[in-house]
Short mmCIF file of N, CA and C in Angstrom, two decimals:
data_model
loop_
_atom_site.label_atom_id
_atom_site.label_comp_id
_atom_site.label_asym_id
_atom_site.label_seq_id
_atom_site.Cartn_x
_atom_site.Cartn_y
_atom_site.Cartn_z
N UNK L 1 -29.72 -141.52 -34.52
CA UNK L 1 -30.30 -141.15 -35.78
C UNK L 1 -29.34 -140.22 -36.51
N UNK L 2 -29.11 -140.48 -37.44
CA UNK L 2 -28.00 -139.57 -38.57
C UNK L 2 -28.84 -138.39 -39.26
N UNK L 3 -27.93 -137.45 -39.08
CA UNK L 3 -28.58 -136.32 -39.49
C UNK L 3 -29.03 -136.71 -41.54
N UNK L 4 -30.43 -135.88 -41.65
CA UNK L 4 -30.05 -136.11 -43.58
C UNK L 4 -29.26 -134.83 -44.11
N UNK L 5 -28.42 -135.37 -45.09
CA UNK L 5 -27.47 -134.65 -46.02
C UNK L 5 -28.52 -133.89 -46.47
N UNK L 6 -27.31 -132.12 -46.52
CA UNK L 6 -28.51 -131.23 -46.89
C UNK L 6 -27.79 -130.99 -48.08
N UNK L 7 -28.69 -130.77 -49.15
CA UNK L 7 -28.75 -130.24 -50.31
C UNK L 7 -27.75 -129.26 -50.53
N UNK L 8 -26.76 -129.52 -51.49
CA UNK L 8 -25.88 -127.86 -52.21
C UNK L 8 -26.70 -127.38 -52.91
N UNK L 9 -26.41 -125.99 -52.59
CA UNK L 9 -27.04 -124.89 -53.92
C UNK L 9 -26.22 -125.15 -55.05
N UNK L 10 -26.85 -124.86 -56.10
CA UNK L 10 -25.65 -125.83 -57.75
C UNK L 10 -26.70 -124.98 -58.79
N UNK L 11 -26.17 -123.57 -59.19
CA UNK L 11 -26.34 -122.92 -60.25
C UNK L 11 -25.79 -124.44 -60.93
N UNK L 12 -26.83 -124.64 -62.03
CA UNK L 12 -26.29 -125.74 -63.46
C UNK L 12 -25.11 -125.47 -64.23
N UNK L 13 -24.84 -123.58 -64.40
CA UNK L 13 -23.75 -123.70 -65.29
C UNK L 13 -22.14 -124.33 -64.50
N UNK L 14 -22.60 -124.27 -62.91
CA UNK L 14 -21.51 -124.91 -61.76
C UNK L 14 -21.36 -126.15 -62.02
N UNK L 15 -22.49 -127.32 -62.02
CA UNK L 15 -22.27 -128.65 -62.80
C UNK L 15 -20.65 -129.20 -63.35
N UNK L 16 -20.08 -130.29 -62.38
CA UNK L 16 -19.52 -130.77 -63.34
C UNK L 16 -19.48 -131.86 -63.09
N UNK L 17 -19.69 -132.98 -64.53
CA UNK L 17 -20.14 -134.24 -64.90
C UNK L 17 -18.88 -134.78 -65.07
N UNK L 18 -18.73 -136.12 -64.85
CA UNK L 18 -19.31 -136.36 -64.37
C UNK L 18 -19.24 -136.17 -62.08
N UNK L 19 -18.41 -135.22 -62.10
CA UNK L 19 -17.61 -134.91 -60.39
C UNK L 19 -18.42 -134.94 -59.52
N UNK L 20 -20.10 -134.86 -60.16
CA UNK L 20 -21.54 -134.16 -59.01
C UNK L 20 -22.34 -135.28 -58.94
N UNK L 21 -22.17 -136.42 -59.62
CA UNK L 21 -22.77 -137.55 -59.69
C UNK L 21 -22.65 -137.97 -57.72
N UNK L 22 -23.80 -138.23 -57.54
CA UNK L 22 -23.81 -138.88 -56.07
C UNK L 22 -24.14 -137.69 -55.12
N UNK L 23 -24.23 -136.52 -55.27
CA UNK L 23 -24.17 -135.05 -54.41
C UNK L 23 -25.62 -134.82 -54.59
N UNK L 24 -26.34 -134.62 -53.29
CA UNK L 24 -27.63 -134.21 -53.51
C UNK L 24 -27.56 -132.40 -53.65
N UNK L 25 -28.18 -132.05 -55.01
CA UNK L 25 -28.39 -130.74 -55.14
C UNK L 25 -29.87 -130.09 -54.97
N UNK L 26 -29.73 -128.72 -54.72
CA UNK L 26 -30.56 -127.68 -55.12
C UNK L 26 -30.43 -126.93 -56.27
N UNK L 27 -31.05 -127.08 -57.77
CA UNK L 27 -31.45 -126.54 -58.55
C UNK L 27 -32.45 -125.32 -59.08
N UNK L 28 -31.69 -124.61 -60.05
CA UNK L 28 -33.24 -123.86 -60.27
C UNK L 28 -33.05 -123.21 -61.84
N UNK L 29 -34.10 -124.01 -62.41
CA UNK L 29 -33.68 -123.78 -63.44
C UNK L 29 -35.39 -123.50 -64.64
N UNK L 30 -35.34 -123.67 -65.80
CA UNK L 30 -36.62 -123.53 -66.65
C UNK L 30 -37.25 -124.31 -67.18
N UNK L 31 -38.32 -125.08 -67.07
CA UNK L 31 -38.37 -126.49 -67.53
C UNK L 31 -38.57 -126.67 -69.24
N UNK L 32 -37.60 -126.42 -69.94
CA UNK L 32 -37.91 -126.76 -71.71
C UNK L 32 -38.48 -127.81 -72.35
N UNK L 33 -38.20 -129.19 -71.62
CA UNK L 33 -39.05 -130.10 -72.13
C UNK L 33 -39.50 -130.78 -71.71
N UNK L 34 -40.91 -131.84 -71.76
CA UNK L 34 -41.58 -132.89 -70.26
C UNK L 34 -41.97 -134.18 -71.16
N UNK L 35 -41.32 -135.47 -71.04
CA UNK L 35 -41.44 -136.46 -71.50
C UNK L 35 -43.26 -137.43 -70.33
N UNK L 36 -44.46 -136.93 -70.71
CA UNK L 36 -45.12 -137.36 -70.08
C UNK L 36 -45.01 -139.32 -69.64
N UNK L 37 -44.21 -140.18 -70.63
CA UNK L 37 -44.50 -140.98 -70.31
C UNK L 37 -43.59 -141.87 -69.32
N UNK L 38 -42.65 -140.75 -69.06
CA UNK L 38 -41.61 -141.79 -68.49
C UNK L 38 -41.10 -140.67 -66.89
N UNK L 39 -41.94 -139.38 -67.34
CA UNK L 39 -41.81 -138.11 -66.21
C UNK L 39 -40.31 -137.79 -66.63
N UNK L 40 -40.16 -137.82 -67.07
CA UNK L 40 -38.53 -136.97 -67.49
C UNK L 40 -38.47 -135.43 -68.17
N UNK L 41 -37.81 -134.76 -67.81
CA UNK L 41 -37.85 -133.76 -68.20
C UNK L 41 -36.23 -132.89 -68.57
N UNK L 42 -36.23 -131.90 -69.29
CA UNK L 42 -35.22 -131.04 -69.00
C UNK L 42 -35.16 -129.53 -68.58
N UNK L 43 -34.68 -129.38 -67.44
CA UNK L 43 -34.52 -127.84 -67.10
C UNK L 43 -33.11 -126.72 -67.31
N UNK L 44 -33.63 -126.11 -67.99
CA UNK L 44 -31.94 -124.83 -68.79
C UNK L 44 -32.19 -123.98 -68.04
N UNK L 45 -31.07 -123.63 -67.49
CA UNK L 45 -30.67 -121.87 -67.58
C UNK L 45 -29.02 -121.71 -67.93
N UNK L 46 -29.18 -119.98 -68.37
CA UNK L 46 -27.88 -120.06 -69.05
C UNK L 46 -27.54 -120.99 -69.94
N UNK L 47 -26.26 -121.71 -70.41
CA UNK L 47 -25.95 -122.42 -71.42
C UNK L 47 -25.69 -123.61 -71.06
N UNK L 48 -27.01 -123.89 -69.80
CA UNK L 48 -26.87 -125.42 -69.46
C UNK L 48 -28.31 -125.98 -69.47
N UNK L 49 -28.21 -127.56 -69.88
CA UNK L 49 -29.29 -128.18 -69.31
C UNK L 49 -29.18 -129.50 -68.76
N UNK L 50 -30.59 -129.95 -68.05
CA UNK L 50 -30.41 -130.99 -67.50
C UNK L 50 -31.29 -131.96 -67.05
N UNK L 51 -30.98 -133.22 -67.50
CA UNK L 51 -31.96 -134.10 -67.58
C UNK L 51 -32.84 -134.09 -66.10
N UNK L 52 -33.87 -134.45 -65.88
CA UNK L 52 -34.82 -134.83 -64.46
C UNK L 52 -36.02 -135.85 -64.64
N UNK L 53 -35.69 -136.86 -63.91
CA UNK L 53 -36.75 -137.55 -63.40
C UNK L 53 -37.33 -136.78 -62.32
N UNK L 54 -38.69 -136.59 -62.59
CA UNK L 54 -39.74 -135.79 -62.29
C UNK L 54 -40.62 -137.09 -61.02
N UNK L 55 -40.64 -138.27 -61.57
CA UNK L 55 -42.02 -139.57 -61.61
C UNK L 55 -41.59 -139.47 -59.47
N UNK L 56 -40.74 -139.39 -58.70
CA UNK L 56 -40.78 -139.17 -56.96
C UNK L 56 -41.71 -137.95 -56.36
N UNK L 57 -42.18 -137.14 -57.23
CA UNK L 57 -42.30 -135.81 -56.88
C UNK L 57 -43.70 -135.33 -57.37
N UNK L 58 -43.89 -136.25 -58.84
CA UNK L 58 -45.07 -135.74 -59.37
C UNK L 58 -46.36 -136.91 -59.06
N UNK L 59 -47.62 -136.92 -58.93
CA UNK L 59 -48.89 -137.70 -59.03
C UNK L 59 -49.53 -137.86 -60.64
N UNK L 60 -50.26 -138.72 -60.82
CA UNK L 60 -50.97 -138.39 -62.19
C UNK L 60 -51.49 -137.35 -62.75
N UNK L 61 -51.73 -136.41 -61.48
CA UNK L 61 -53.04 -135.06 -61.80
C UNK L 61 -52.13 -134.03 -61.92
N UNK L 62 -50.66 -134.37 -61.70
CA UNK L 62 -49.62 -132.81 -61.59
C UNK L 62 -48.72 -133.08 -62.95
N UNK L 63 -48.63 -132.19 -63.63
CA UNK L 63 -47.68 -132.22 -64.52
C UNK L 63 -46.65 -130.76 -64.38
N UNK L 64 -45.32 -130.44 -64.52
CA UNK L 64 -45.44 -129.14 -64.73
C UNK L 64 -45.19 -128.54 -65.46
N UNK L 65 -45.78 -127.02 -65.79
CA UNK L 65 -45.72 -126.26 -66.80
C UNK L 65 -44.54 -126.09 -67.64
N UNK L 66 -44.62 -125.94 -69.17
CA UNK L 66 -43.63 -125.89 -70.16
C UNK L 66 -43.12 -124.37 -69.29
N UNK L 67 -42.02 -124.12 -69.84
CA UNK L 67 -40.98 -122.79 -69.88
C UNK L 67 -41.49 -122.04 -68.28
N UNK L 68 -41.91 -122.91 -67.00
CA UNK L 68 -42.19 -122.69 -65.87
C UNK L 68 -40.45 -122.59 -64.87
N UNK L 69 -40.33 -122.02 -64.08
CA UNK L 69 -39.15 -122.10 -63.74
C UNK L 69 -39.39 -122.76 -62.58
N UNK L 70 -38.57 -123.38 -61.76
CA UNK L 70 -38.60 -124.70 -60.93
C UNK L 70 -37.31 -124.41 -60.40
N UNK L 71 -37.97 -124.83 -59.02
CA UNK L 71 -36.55 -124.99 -57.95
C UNK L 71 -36.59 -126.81 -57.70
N UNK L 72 -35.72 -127.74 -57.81
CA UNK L 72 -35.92 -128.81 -57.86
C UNK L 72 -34.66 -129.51 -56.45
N UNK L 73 -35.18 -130.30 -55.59
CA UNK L 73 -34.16 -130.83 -54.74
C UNK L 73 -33.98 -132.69 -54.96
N UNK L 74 -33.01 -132.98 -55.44
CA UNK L 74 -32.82 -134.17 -55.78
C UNK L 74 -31.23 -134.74 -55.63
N UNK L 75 -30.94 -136.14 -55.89
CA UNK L 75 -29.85 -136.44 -56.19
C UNK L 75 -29.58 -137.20 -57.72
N UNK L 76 -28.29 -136.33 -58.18
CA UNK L 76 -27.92 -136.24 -59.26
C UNK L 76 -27.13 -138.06 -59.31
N UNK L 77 -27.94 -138.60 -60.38
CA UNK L 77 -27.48 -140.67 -60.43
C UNK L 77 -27.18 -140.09 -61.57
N UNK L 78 -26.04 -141.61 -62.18
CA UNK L 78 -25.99 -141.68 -63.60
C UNK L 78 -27.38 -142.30 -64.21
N UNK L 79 -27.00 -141.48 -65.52
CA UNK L 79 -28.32 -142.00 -66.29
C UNK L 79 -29.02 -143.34 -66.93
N UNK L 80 -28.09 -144.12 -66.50
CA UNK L 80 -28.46 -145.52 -66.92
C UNK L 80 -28.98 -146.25 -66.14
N UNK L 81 -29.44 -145.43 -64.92
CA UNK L 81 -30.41 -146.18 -63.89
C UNK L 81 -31.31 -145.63 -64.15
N UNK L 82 -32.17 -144.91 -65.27
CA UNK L 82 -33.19 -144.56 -65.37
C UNK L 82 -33.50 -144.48 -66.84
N UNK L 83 -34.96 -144.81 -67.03
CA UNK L 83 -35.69 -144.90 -68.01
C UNK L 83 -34.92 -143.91 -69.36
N UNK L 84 -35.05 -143.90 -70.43
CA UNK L 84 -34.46 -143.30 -71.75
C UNK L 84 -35.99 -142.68 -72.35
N UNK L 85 -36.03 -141.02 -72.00
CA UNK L 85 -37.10 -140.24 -72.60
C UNK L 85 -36.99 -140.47 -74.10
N UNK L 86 -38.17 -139.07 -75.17
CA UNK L 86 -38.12 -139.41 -76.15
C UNK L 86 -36.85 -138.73 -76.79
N UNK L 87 -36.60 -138.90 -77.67
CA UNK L 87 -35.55 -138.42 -78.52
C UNK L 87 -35.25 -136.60 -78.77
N UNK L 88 -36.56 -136.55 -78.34
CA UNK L 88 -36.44 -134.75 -78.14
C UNK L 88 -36.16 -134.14 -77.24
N UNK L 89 -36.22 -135.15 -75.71
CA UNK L 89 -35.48 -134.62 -74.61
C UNK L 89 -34.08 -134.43 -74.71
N UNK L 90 -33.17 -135.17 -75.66
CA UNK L 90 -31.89 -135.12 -75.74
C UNK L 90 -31.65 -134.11 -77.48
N UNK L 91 -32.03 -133.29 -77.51
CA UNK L 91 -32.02 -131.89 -78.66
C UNK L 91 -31.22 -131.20 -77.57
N UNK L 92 -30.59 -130.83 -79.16
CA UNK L 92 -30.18 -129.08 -78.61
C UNK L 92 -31.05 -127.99 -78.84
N UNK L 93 -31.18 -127.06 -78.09
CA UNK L 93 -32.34 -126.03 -78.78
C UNK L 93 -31.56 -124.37 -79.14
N UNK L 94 -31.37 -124.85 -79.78
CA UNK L 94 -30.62 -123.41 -80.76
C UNK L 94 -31.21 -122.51 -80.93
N UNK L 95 -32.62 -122.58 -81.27
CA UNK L 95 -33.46 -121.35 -81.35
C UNK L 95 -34.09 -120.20 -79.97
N UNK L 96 -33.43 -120.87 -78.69
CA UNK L 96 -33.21 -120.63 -77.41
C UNK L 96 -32.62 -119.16 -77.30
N UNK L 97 -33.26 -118.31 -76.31
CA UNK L 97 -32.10 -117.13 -76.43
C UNK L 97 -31.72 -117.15 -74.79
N UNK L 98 -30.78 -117.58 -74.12
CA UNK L 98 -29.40 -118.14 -75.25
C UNK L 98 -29.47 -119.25 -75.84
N UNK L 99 -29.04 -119.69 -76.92
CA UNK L 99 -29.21 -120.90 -77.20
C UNK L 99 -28.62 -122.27 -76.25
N UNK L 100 -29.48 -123.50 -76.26
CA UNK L 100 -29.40 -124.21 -75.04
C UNK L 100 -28.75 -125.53 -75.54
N UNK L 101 -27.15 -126.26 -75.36
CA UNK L 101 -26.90 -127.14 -75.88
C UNK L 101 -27.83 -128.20 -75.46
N UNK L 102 -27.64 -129.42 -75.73
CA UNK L 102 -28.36 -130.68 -75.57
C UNK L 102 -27.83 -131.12 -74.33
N UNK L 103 -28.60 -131.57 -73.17
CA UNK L 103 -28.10 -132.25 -71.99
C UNK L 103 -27.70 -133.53 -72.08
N UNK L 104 -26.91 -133.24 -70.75
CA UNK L 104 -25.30 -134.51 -70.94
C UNK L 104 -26.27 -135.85 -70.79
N UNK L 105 -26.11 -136.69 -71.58
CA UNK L 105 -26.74 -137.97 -71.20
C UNK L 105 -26.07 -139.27 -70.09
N UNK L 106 -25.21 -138.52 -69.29
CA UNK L 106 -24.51 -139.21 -68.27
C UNK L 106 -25.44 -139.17 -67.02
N UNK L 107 -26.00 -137.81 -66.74
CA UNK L 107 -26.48 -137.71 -65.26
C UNK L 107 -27.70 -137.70 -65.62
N UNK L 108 -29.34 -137.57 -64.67
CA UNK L 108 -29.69 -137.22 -64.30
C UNK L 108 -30.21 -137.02 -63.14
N UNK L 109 -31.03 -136.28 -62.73
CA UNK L 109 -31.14 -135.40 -60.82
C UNK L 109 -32.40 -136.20 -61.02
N UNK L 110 -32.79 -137.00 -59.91
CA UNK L 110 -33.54 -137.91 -59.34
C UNK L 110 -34.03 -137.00 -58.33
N UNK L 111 -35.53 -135.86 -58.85
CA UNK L 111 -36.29 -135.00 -58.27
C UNK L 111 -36.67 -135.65 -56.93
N UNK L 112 -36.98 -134.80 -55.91
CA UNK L 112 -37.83 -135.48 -54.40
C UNK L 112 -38.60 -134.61 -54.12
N UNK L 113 -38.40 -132.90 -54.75
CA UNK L 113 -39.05 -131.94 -54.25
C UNK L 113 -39.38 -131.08 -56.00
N UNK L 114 -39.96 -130.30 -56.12
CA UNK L 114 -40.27 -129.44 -57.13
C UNK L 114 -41.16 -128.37 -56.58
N UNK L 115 -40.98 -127.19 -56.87
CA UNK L 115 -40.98 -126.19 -56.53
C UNK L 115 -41.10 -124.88 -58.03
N UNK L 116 -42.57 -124.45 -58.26
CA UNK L 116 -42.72 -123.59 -59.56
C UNK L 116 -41.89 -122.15 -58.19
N UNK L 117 -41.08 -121.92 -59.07
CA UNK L 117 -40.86 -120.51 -58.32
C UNK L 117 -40.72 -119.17 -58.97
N UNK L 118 -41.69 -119.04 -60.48
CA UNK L 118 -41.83 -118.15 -61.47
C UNK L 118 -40.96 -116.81 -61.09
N UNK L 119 -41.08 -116.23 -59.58
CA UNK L 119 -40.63 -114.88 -59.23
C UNK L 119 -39.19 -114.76 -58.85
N UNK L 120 -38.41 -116.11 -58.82
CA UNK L 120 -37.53 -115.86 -58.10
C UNK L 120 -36.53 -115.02 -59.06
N UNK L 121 -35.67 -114.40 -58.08
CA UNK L 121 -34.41 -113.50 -59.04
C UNK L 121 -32.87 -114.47 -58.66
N UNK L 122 -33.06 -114.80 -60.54
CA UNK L 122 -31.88 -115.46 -60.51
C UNK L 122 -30.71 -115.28 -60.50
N UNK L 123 -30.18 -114.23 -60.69
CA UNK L 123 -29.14 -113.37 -60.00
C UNK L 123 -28.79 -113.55 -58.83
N UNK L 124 -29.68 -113.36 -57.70
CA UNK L 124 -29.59 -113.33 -56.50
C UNK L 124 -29.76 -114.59 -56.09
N UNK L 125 -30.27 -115.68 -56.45
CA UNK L 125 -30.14 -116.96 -56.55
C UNK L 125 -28.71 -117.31 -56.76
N UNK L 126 -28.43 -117.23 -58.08
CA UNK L 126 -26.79 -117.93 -58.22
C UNK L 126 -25.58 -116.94 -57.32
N UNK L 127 -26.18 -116.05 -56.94
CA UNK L 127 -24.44 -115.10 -56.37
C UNK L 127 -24.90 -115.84 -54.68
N UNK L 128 -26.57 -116.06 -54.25
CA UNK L 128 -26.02 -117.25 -52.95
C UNK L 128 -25.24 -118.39 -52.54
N UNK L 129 -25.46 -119.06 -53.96
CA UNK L 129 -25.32 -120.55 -54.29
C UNK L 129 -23.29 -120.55 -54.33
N UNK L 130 -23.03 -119.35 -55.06
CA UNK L 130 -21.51 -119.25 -55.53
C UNK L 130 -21.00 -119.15 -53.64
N UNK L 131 -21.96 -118.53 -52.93
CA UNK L 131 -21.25 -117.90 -51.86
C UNK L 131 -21.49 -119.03 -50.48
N UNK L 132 -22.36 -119.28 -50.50
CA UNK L 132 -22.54 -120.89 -50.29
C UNK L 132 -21.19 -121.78 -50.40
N UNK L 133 -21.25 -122.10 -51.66
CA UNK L 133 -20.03 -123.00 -51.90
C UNK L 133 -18.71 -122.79 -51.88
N UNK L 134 -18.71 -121.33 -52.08
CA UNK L 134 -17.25 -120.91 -51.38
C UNK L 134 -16.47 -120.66 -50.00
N UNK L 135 -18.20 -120.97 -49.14
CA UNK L 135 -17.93 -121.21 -47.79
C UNK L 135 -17.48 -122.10 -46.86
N UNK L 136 -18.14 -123.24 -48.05
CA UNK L 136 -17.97 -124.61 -48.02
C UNK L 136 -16.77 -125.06 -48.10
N UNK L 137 -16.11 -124.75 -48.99
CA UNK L 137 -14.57 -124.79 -49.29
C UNK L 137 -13.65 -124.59 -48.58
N UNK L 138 -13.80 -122.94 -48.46
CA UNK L 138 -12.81 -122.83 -47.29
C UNK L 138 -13.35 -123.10 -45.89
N UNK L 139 -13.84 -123.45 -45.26
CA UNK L 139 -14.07 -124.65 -43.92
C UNK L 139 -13.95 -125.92 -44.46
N UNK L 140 -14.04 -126.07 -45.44
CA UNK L 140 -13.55 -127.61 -45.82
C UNK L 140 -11.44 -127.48 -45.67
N UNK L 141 -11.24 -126.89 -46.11
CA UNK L 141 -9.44 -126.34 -46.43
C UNK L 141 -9.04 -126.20 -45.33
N UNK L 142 -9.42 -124.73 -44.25
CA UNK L 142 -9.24 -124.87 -43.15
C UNK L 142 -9.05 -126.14 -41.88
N UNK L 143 -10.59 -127.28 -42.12
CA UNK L 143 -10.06 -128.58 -41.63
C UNK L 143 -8.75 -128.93 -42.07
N UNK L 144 -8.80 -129.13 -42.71
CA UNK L 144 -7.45 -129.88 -43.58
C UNK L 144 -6.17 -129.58 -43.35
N UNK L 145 -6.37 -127.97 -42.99
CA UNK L 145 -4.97 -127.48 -43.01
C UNK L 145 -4.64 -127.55 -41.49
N UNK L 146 -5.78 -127.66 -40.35
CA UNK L 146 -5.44 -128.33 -38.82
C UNK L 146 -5.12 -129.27 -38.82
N UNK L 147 -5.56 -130.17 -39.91
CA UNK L 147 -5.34 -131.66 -39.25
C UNK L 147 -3.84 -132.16 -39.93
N UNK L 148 -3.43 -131.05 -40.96
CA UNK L 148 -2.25 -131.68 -41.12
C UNK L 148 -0.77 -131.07 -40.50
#
């Protein structure tokens, strides 16, 4: 039995599109907008956002809350394997503080888990996630530099 691939921690403003396509992440971000008919959504923090199919994760009776913050575990597909929300999921929202460009219409994170986590401190969230992945790296480098 093969172990399952565990999730990276991936502050959004870390994102890069299209390099993360295929990488199952851990997210956590604010949910700004919820396309009820197709479960799509977008979640910002900082000066990022990002598309989510919600429809693996959610039932008919669950929706989740506007401007709710969410820890989400999924894998990030390109977006043309999935349904096209309404036209307001792909806005920029300027009136945002900070203001929030419009999400990339290349990816979105194909939810499996969702998680309201209103209390968490995101600070201490993204300085894990940075430290996490910089761990990752160098034991990734280190291999590399034995085997050559």
């Amino acid at each position: 039995m093969t172990d399952p691939k565990a999730a990276v921690l991936m502050p959004l403003d870390d994102l890069l599109l299209p390099d993360d396509v295929g990488q199952k992440l851990r997210i956590v971000g604010f949910l700004i907008a919820f396309d009820t008919a197709v479960s799509i959504g977008v979640v910002a923090y900082g000066g990022t956002s990002l598309l989510v199919n919600f429809s693996l994760c959610l039932n008919e009776a669950d929706r989740p809350r506007l401007k709710s913050l969410l820890m989400l575990i999924g894998e990030l597909e390109p977006a043309d394997v999935h349904p096209q929300g309404s036209v307001e999921l792909y806005s920029a929202t300027p009136e945002a503080i900070p203001p929030i460009p419009a999400p990339s219409r290349s990816a979105v994170l194909n939810a499996i888990l969702m998680k309201e986590v209103d209390d968490m401190d995101m600070r201490a969230w993204e300085q894990s996630a940075r430290l996490q992945s910089k761990h990752l790296m160098d034991r990734h480098n280190a291999r590399m530099v034995s085997k050559g």
